[in-house]
Coordinates of C-alpha atoms in Angstrom, one line a residue:
M1 CA 24.6 36.9 -8.6
S2 CA 23.8 40.3 -7.1
E3 CA 24.5 41.1 -3.4
Q4 CA 20.7 41.6 -3.0
T5 CA 19.9 38.1 -4.4
E6 CA 22.7 36.6 -2.2
A7 CA 21.4 38.2 0.9
R8 CA 17.9 37.1 0.1
G9 CA 19.1 33.5 -0.4
T10 CA 20.8 33.5 3.0
E11 CA 17.7 34.5 4.7
R12 CA 15.1 32.2 3.1
R13 CA 14.7 28.5 4.2
V14 CA 14.0 26.1 1.3
V15 CA 12.2 22.9 2.3
V16 CA 12.0 20.1 -0.3
V17 CA 9.5 17.3 0.3
G18 CA 10.5 14.1 -1.4
A19 CA 13.9 12.5 -1.4
G20 CA 13.9 10.9 -4.9
M21 CA 15.8 12.1 -7.9
A22 CA 13.6 15.3 -8.3
G23 CA 14.0 16.3 -4.6
V24 CA 17.7 15.5 -4.3
Q25 CA 18.5 17.2 -7.6
T26 CA 16.7 20.4 -6.6
A27 CA 18.7 20.5 -3.3
V28 CA 22.0 19.9 -5.0
V29 CA 21.3 22.4 -7.9
L30 CA 20.4 25.1 -5.4
R31 CA 23.8 24.9 -3.9
E32 CA 25.4 24.8 -7.4
Q33 CA 23.6 27.9 -8.4
G34 CA 24.9 29.8 -5.2
F35 CA 21.9 29.5 -2.9
A36 CA 23.4 30.0 0.6
G37 CA 20.3 29.7 2.8
P38 CA 19.2 26.6 4.8
V39 CA 18.0 23.7 2.7
T40 CA 16.0 20.8 4.2
L41 CA 15.2 17.6 2.3
I42 CA 12.4 15.6 3.8
G43 CA 11.9 11.9 2.9
A44 CA 9.3 9.5 4.0
E45 CA 11.5 6.5 3.7
P46 CA 14.3 5.9 6.3
H47 CA 16.9 4.9 3.6
Q48 CA 19.6 7.3 2.4
P49 CA 18.2 8.9 -0.8
Y50 CA 18.5 6.5 -3.8
D51 CA 17.8 6.3 -7.5
R52 CA 14.9 4.1 -8.6
P53 CA 15.7 2.7 -12.2
P54 CA 18.3 0.1 -10.8
L55 CA 15.6 -1.3 -8.6
S56 CA 14.1 -3.3 -11.4
K57 CA 17.4 -4.4 -12.7
A58 CA 20.8 -4.7 -10.6
V59 CA 19.2 -4.4 -7.2
L60 CA 16.4 -6.9 -7.9
L61 CA 18.9 -9.5 -9.2
G62 CA 21.3 -9.1 -6.4
K63 CA 24.0 -7.5 -8.6
A64 CA 23.9 -4.3 -6.4
E65 CA 23.0 -3.8 -2.7
G66 CA 21.4 -0.4 -3.4
S67 CA 21.5 2.7 -5.5
A68 CA 22.1 5.5 -3.1
F69 CA 22.9 8.9 -4.8
D70 CA 26.6 9.8 -4.6
V71 CA 25.9 13.0 -2.8
D72 CA 27.7 14.4 0.3
F73 CA 24.7 16.2 1.8
E74 CA 26.6 17.2 4.9
A75 CA 29.3 18.8 2.8
L76 CA 26.7 20.7 0.9
G77 CA 25.0 21.9 4.0
I78 CA 21.7 20.0 3.1
E79 CA 19.8 18.8 6.2
L80 CA 18.3 15.4 5.6
Q81 CA 15.1 14.4 7.6
L82 CA 14.5 10.9 6.6
G83 CA 11.7 8.6 7.7
R84 CA 9.4 11.6 8.3
E85 CA 6.0 11.5 6.8
V86 CA 4.5 14.8 5.6
L87 CA 0.7 15.0 6.3
G88 CA -0.3 18.4 4.8
V89 CA 0.7 21.9 4.0
R90 CA -0.8 25.3 5.1
P91 CA 0.4 27.7 2.4
G92 CA -1.1 30.7 4.3
D93 CA 1.1 30.0 7.3
H94 CA 4.1 28.8 5.3
E95 CA 4.1 25.6 7.3
L96 CA 4.2 21.8 6.7
D97 CA 2.4 19.4 9.0
T98 CA 4.3 16.3 9.7
A99 CA 3.8 13.2 11.9
T100 CA 6.3 14.8 14.3
G101 CA 5.2 18.4 14.3
P102 CA 5.1 21.4 12.0
V103 CA 8.0 22.5 9.7
P104 CA 8.1 26.2 8.7
Y105 CA 9.4 27.2 5.2
D106 CA 10.0 30.3 3.2
V107 CA 10.1 28.4 -0.1
L108 CA 8.6 24.9 -0.5
V109 CA 9.4 22.5 -3.4
L110 CA 7.0 19.5 -3.8
A111 CA 8.9 16.5 -5.2
T112 CA 6.9 13.6 -3.8
G113 CA 6.8 11.6 -7.1
A114 CA 4.3 9.0 -7.9
E115 CA 3.0 6.0 -6.2
P116 CA 1.9 2.6 -7.8
V117 CA -1.7 1.9 -8.4
R118 CA -2.7 -1.1 -6.3
L119 CA -4.6 -4.1 -7.5
P120 CA -8.2 -3.9 -6.0
G121 CA -8.8 -6.7 -3.6
A122 CA -5.2 -7.8 -3.4
E123 CA -4.0 -5.7 -0.5
G124 CA -2.8 -7.8 2.4
V125 CA -2.8 -11.0 0.3
P126 CA 0.4 -13.0 0.9
G127 CA 2.8 -13.0 -2.0
V128 CA 1.5 -9.9 -3.7
H129 CA 4.1 -7.3 -4.4
L130 CA 4.7 -3.8 -5.9
L131 CA 8.0 -2.6 -7.2
R132 CA 8.6 1.0 -6.3
T133 CA 10.8 1.3 -3.3
L134 CA 14.1 -0.2 -2.2
D135 CA 12.2 -2.3 0.4
D136 CA 10.0 -3.6 -2.4
A137 CA 13.1 -4.8 -4.4
E138 CA 14.6 -6.3 -1.2
R139 CA 11.4 -8.3 -0.6
L140 CA 11.3 -9.5 -4.2
R141 CA 15.0 -10.4 -4.5
P142 CA 14.6 -13.8 -2.6
V143 CA 11.4 -14.5 -4.6
L144 CA 13.5 -14.5 -7.8
A145 CA 16.4 -16.3 -6.2
R146 CA 14.1 -19.2 -5.2
Q147 CA 12.8 -19.3 -8.8
H148 CA 9.1 -19.1 -7.9
D149 CA 6.4 -19.1 -10.6
V150 CA 5.6 -15.4 -11.0
V151 CA 2.6 -13.7 -12.4
V152 CA 3.1 -10.1 -13.4
V153 CA -0.1 -8.0 -13.6
G154 CA 0.3 -5.4 -16.3
A155 CA 2.4 -5.3 -19.5
G156 CA 3.6 -1.7 -19.2
W157 CA 7.2 -0.6 -18.8
I158 CA 7.6 -1.8 -15.2
G159 CA 5.9 -5.1 -15.9
A160 CA 8.2 -5.8 -18.9
E161 CA 11.3 -4.9 -16.9
F162 CA 10.3 -7.1 -14.0
A163 CA 9.4 -10.0 -16.3
T164 CA 12.8 -9.6 -17.9
A165 CA 14.6 -9.8 -14.6
A166 CA 12.5 -12.8 -13.4
R167 CA 13.2 -14.7 -16.6
E168 CA 16.9 -13.9 -16.1
A169 CA 16.7 -15.3 -12.7
G170 CA 15.1 -18.6 -14.0
C171 CA 11.5 -18.0 -13.0
A172 CA 8.5 -19.2 -14.9
V173 CA 6.7 -16.0 -15.8
T174 CA 3.1 -15.2 -16.9
V175 CA 2.2 -11.6 -17.7
V176 CA -1.5 -10.8 -17.7
E177 CA -2.7 -7.6 -19.4
A178 CA -6.3 -6.3 -19.5
A179 CA -5.7 -4.5 -22.8
D180 CA -5.2 -6.3 -26.1
R181 CA -1.5 -5.6 -26.2
P182 CA 1.5 -4.6 -24.2
L183 CA 2.1 -0.9 -23.5
A184 CA -1.4 -0.1 -24.4
G185 CA -1.5 3.2 -22.5
A186 CA 1.8 4.4 -23.8
L187 CA 2.1 3.5 -27.5
P188 CA -0.3 3.3 -30.5
A189 CA -1.5 -0.3 -31.3
E190 CA 0.6 -0.7 -34.4
V191 CA 3.8 0.2 -32.6
A192 CA 3.2 -1.8 -29.5
A193 CA 2.0 -4.9 -31.5
P194 CA 5.5 -6.1 -32.5
M195 CA 6.6 -6.1 -28.9
A196 CA 4.2 -8.8 -27.9
A197 CA 6.5 -11.4 -29.6
W198 CA 9.4 -10.4 -27.2
Y199 CA 7.6 -12.1 -24.3
A200 CA 7.5 -15.5 -26.1
D201 CA 11.1 -15.1 -27.3
S202 CA 12.2 -14.8 -23.8
G203 CA 10.2 -17.7 -22.5
A204 CA 7.5 -15.6 -20.8
V205 CA 3.8 -16.2 -21.4
L206 CA 1.8 -13.0 -22.3
R207 CA -2.0 -13.2 -21.8
T208 CA -3.8 -10.2 -23.2
R209 CA -7.5 -9.2 -22.6
A210 CA -7.0 -10.9 -19.2
R211 CA -8.4 -9.2 -16.1
V212 CA -7.6 -10.4 -12.6
E213 CA -10.8 -11.4 -10.7
R214 CA -9.0 -12.1 -7.5
V215 CA -5.7 -13.3 -6.0
E216 CA -5.8 -16.4 -3.7
D217 CA -2.9 -17.8 -1.9
G218 CA -0.7 -19.3 -4.6
T219 CA -3.2 -18.6 -7.5
V220 CA -4.3 -15.7 -9.7
V221 CA -8.0 -16.2 -10.8
L222 CA -8.8 -14.4 -14.1
D223 CA -12.2 -13.1 -15.1
D224 CA -12.7 -15.9 -17.6
G225 CA -12.4 -18.4 -14.7
S226 CA -9.0 -19.6 -15.6
R227 CA -6.4 -20.0 -12.8
V228 CA -2.7 -19.3 -13.1
R229 CA -0.3 -20.7 -10.5
A230 CA 1.7 -17.9 -8.7
G231 CA 4.3 -18.3 -6.1
A232 CA 4.4 -14.5 -6.3
V233 CA 2.4 -11.8 -7.9
V234 CA 3.9 -8.5 -9.0
V235 CA 1.6 -5.7 -9.7
G236 CA 2.6 -3.1 -12.3
I237 CA -0.6 -1.4 -13.5
G238 CA 0.5 2.2 -13.4
A239 CA 1.3 5.0 -11.1
R240 CA -0.4 8.2 -10.0
P241 CA 1.0 11.3 -8.5
A242 CA 1.7 11.1 -4.7
T243 CA -0.5 14.1 -3.8
V244 CA -3.3 12.8 -1.6
W245 CA -1.7 14.7 1.3
L246 CA -2.3 18.0 -0.6
R247 CA -6.1 17.7 -1.1
D248 CA -7.0 20.1 1.7
S249 CA -4.1 22.5 1.0
G250 CA -5.8 24.8 -1.6
I251 CA -3.0 24.0 -4.0
E252 CA -4.5 23.3 -7.4
L253 CA -4.5 19.7 -8.6
G254 CA -5.2 18.5 -12.1
A255 CA -7.3 15.7 -13.5
Y256 CA -4.8 13.0 -12.6
G257 CA -4.3 14.3 -9.1
E258 CA -1.1 16.0 -10.1
V259 CA 0.0 19.4 -8.9
V260 CA -0.7 22.0 -11.6
A261 CA 2.5 24.0 -12.2
D262 CA 3.2 26.8 -14.5
D263 CA 6.1 27.1 -17.1
H264 CA 8.5 27.9 -14.3
L265 CA 7.1 25.0 -12.2
R266 CA 5.5 27.3 -9.7
T267 CA 2.2 26.1 -8.2
S268 CA -1.0 28.1 -7.5
A269 CA 0.3 28.8 -3.9
P270 CA 2.9 31.5 -3.3
D271 CA 6.5 30.3 -2.7
V272 CA 5.5 26.7 -3.6
Y273 CA 7.1 24.9 -6.6
A274 CA 6.4 21.3 -7.9
V275 CA 8.8 19.1 -9.9
G276 CA 9.0 15.6 -11.3
D277 CA 6.3 12.9 -11.4
C278 CA 3.9 14.7 -9.1
A279 CA 3.6 17.8 -11.3
S280 CA 2.2 18.7 -14.8
F281 CA 3.4 21.8 -16.8
P282 CA 2.3 23.6 -19.9
S283 CA 4.3 22.7 -23.0
G284 CA 4.5 25.5 -25.6
R285 CA 6.3 22.9 -27.9
Y286 CA 3.4 20.5 -27.8
G287 CA 0.5 22.9 -27.1
E288 CA -0.9 21.0 -24.2
R289 CA -0.2 20.2 -20.5
L290 CA 2.3 17.3 -19.9
L291 CA 2.4 14.9 -17.0
V292 CA 5.8 13.1 -17.4
H293 CA 6.5 10.1 -15.1
H294 CA 10.1 9.5 -16.1
W295 CA 13.5 9.9 -14.7
D296 CA 14.8 12.6 -17.1
N297 CA 12.0 15.0 -16.2
A298 CA 13.0 14.6 -12.5
L299 CA 16.6 15.3 -13.5
Q300 CA 15.9 18.4 -15.6
G301 CA 13.0 20.2 -13.9
P302 CA 15.0 21.1 -10.7
R303 CA 17.3 23.4 -12.7
T304 CA 14.4 25.6 -13.6
V305 CA 13.1 25.5 -10.0
A306 CA 16.6 26.4 -8.6
A307 CA 17.2 29.2 -11.0
D308 CA 13.8 30.7 -10.2
I309 CA 14.4 30.5 -6.5
V310 CA 17.7 32.3 -6.7
G311 CA 16.2 35.0 -9.0
E312 CA 17.8 34.2 -12.3
T313 CA 14.5 34.3 -14.3
P314 CA 15.0 31.0 -16.2
A315 CA 13.6 30.2 -19.6
P316 CA 10.2 28.5 -19.5
Y317 CA 10.4 24.8 -18.6
D318 CA 9.6 23.0 -22.0
P319 CA 11.7 19.9 -22.3
V320 CA 11.5 17.2 -25.0
P321 CA 10.5 14.2 -22.7
Y322 CA 12.8 11.2 -22.8
F323 CA 12.9 7.8 -21.2
W324 CA 14.4 4.4 -21.8
S325 CA 13.7 0.8 -20.9
E326 CA 15.7 -2.4 -20.9
Q327 CA 13.5 -5.4 -21.6
F328 CA 14.0 -8.9 -23.1
G329 CA 17.4 -8.1 -24.4
R330 CA 16.4 -4.9 -26.1
F331 CA 17.3 -1.3 -25.3
V332 CA 14.1 0.8 -26.0
Q333 CA 14.3 4.6 -26.0
Y334 CA 11.6 7.2 -26.6
V335 CA 11.8 10.9 -27.0
G336 CA 9.2 13.6 -27.5
H337 CA 5.4 13.3 -27.4
H338 CA 3.6 11.6 -30.3
A339 CA -0.1 12.4 -29.5
P340 CA -0.2 15.5 -31.8
A341 CA 1.4 13.8 -34.7
D342 CA -0.3 13.5 -38.1
T343 CA 2.2 11.1 -39.9
T344 CA 4.1 7.9 -38.7
V345 CA 7.2 6.8 -40.5
W346 CA 8.9 3.5 -39.8
R347 CA 12.6 3.0 -40.1
G348 CA 13.5 -0.7 -40.4
D349 CA 11.6 -4.1 -39.9
P350 CA 9.8 -4.2 -36.4
T351 CA 10.2 -8.0 -36.4
G352 CA 14.0 -7.4 -36.4
A353 CA 16.4 -6.5 -33.6
A354 CA 16.8 -2.8 -34.5
W355 CA 14.1 -0.4 -35.8
S356 CA 12.7 3.0 -35.1
V357 CA 9.3 4.8 -35.5
C358 CA 9.2 8.5 -36.2
W359 CA 6.2 10.7 -35.6
L360 CA 5.7 14.0 -37.5
R361 CA 3.4 16.9 -37.2
E362 CA 3.2 19.2 -40.3
G363 CA 6.5 17.8 -41.5
R364 CA 8.5 18.3 -38.3
L365 CA 9.6 15.5 -36.0
V366 CA 7.8 15.5 -32.7
A367 CA 8.6 12.1 -31.3
L368 CA 10.7 9.0 -31.9
L369 CA 10.8 5.5 -30.5
A370 CA 14.2 3.6 -31.1
V371 CA 14.7 -0.2 -30.5
G372 CA 18.4 -0.9 -30.6
R373 CA 19.1 2.2 -32.6
P374 CA 20.6 4.7 -30.1
R375 CA 22.0 6.9 -32.8
D376 CA 18.5 7.5 -34.2
L377 CA 17.5 8.6 -30.7
A378 CA 20.4 11.0 -30.2
Q379 CA 19.9 12.6 -33.6
G380 CA 16.2 12.6 -33.3
R381 CA 16.3 14.4 -30.0
R382 CA 18.2 17.2 -31.5
L383 CA 16.0 17.4 -34.5
I384 CA 12.9 17.6 -32.3
E385 CA 14.4 20.4 -30.1
A386 CA 15.3 22.3 -33.2
G387 CA 11.9 21.8 -34.9
T388 CA 13.6 20.8 -38.1
A389 CA 11.5 20.0 -41.2
M390 CA 12.0 16.3 -42.3
D391 CA 11.5 14.5 -45.6
P392 CA 9.3 11.4 -44.8
E393 CA 10.7 9.5 -47.8
L394 CA 14.3 10.0 -46.8
L395 CA 13.4 9.3 -43.2
A396 CA 12.0 5.9 -44.1
D397 CA 15.4 4.6 -45.2
P398 CA 17.0 3.0 -42.1
S399 CA 20.4 3.1 -43.6
R400 CA 20.4 6.9 -43.9
P401 CA 21.4 8.9 -40.7
L402 CA 18.3 10.6 -39.3
K403 CA 20.1 14.0 -39.5
S404 CA 20.5 13.8 -43.2
A405 CA 16.8 13.0 -43.8
T406 CA 15.8 16.7 -43.5
A407 CA 13.6 18.5 -46.0

């Protein structure tokens, strides 16, 4: 790093809003890349910054007390301001507004993540839960320990993971889903369809085309008039970027309320970046803007932000999206973005324990879903990154390594 860049880094104050993975990683990577100026990390929750994926697994089942990041913030010279709610930002003044007064910044990083969509009419009803925060998991832990009848609203990734944990705890579980299949918003019908059987295999009841009319104390009433007994209701019907506080800031927001960032994760406001679940970015690889609500994006994006802040001129941010889910005894992994695909190739029997689906566009792999086939995932990720041409006939042979199915 040049002396000029080092001097500039010493003078500027970086403020990061959001103490989840994206925010913590941004602060840490800034130090790794030699940024010497003051770094402040502001979090709305009072807890020491923590990782979210264990909340629906180990923390929920009482196998872990928490999932705090193993980061020595004091040693890194990162100032933590926890339990501080940010109310707005005035980019022209380079100031944040918080419940306890203004906070000046030279560089601002927005990393506020996403917040769960609430079930209309269910707010304030006893026994209705979300699963997004450590406090949520702590409230749900005794519910599972007492083996209540549980109704899960939504058969997406979070709903399936919670249903898995609840069955492991010995609860009777009913999952109600408005669509005709699980993961309707995430996967094509023919790919999601085999996953419906996983619920019954685990002893959970899956009711599709079922909308919640209302929640009464101890009962979920569906739109067909049927009633499902519920000692607890867990809502998992999606998440949206946590950006309501930015609406009057002048910072450009997209169709889903997300911060619109460029290919270096810079926003429309000077000296303001956005990273993780709250931001979309243009993908040259896929030819469209992506909004990725997954852990790996929150891990990778901060490297681009930090490099840009210290003046390193990073390559455009254009990752191959990746996520995983553990549900009903299966390890499900997904890499890429299947929307632009023109060909689908199956590897293995989807009624079995291990299979994959490959999506191609003009002969090149653009996305892959692997159930119990981690090697397919690892090789597929590299092939997507490289833009390698594939042979669909060879690809369809599940006994053949993915890397040897090239054209």
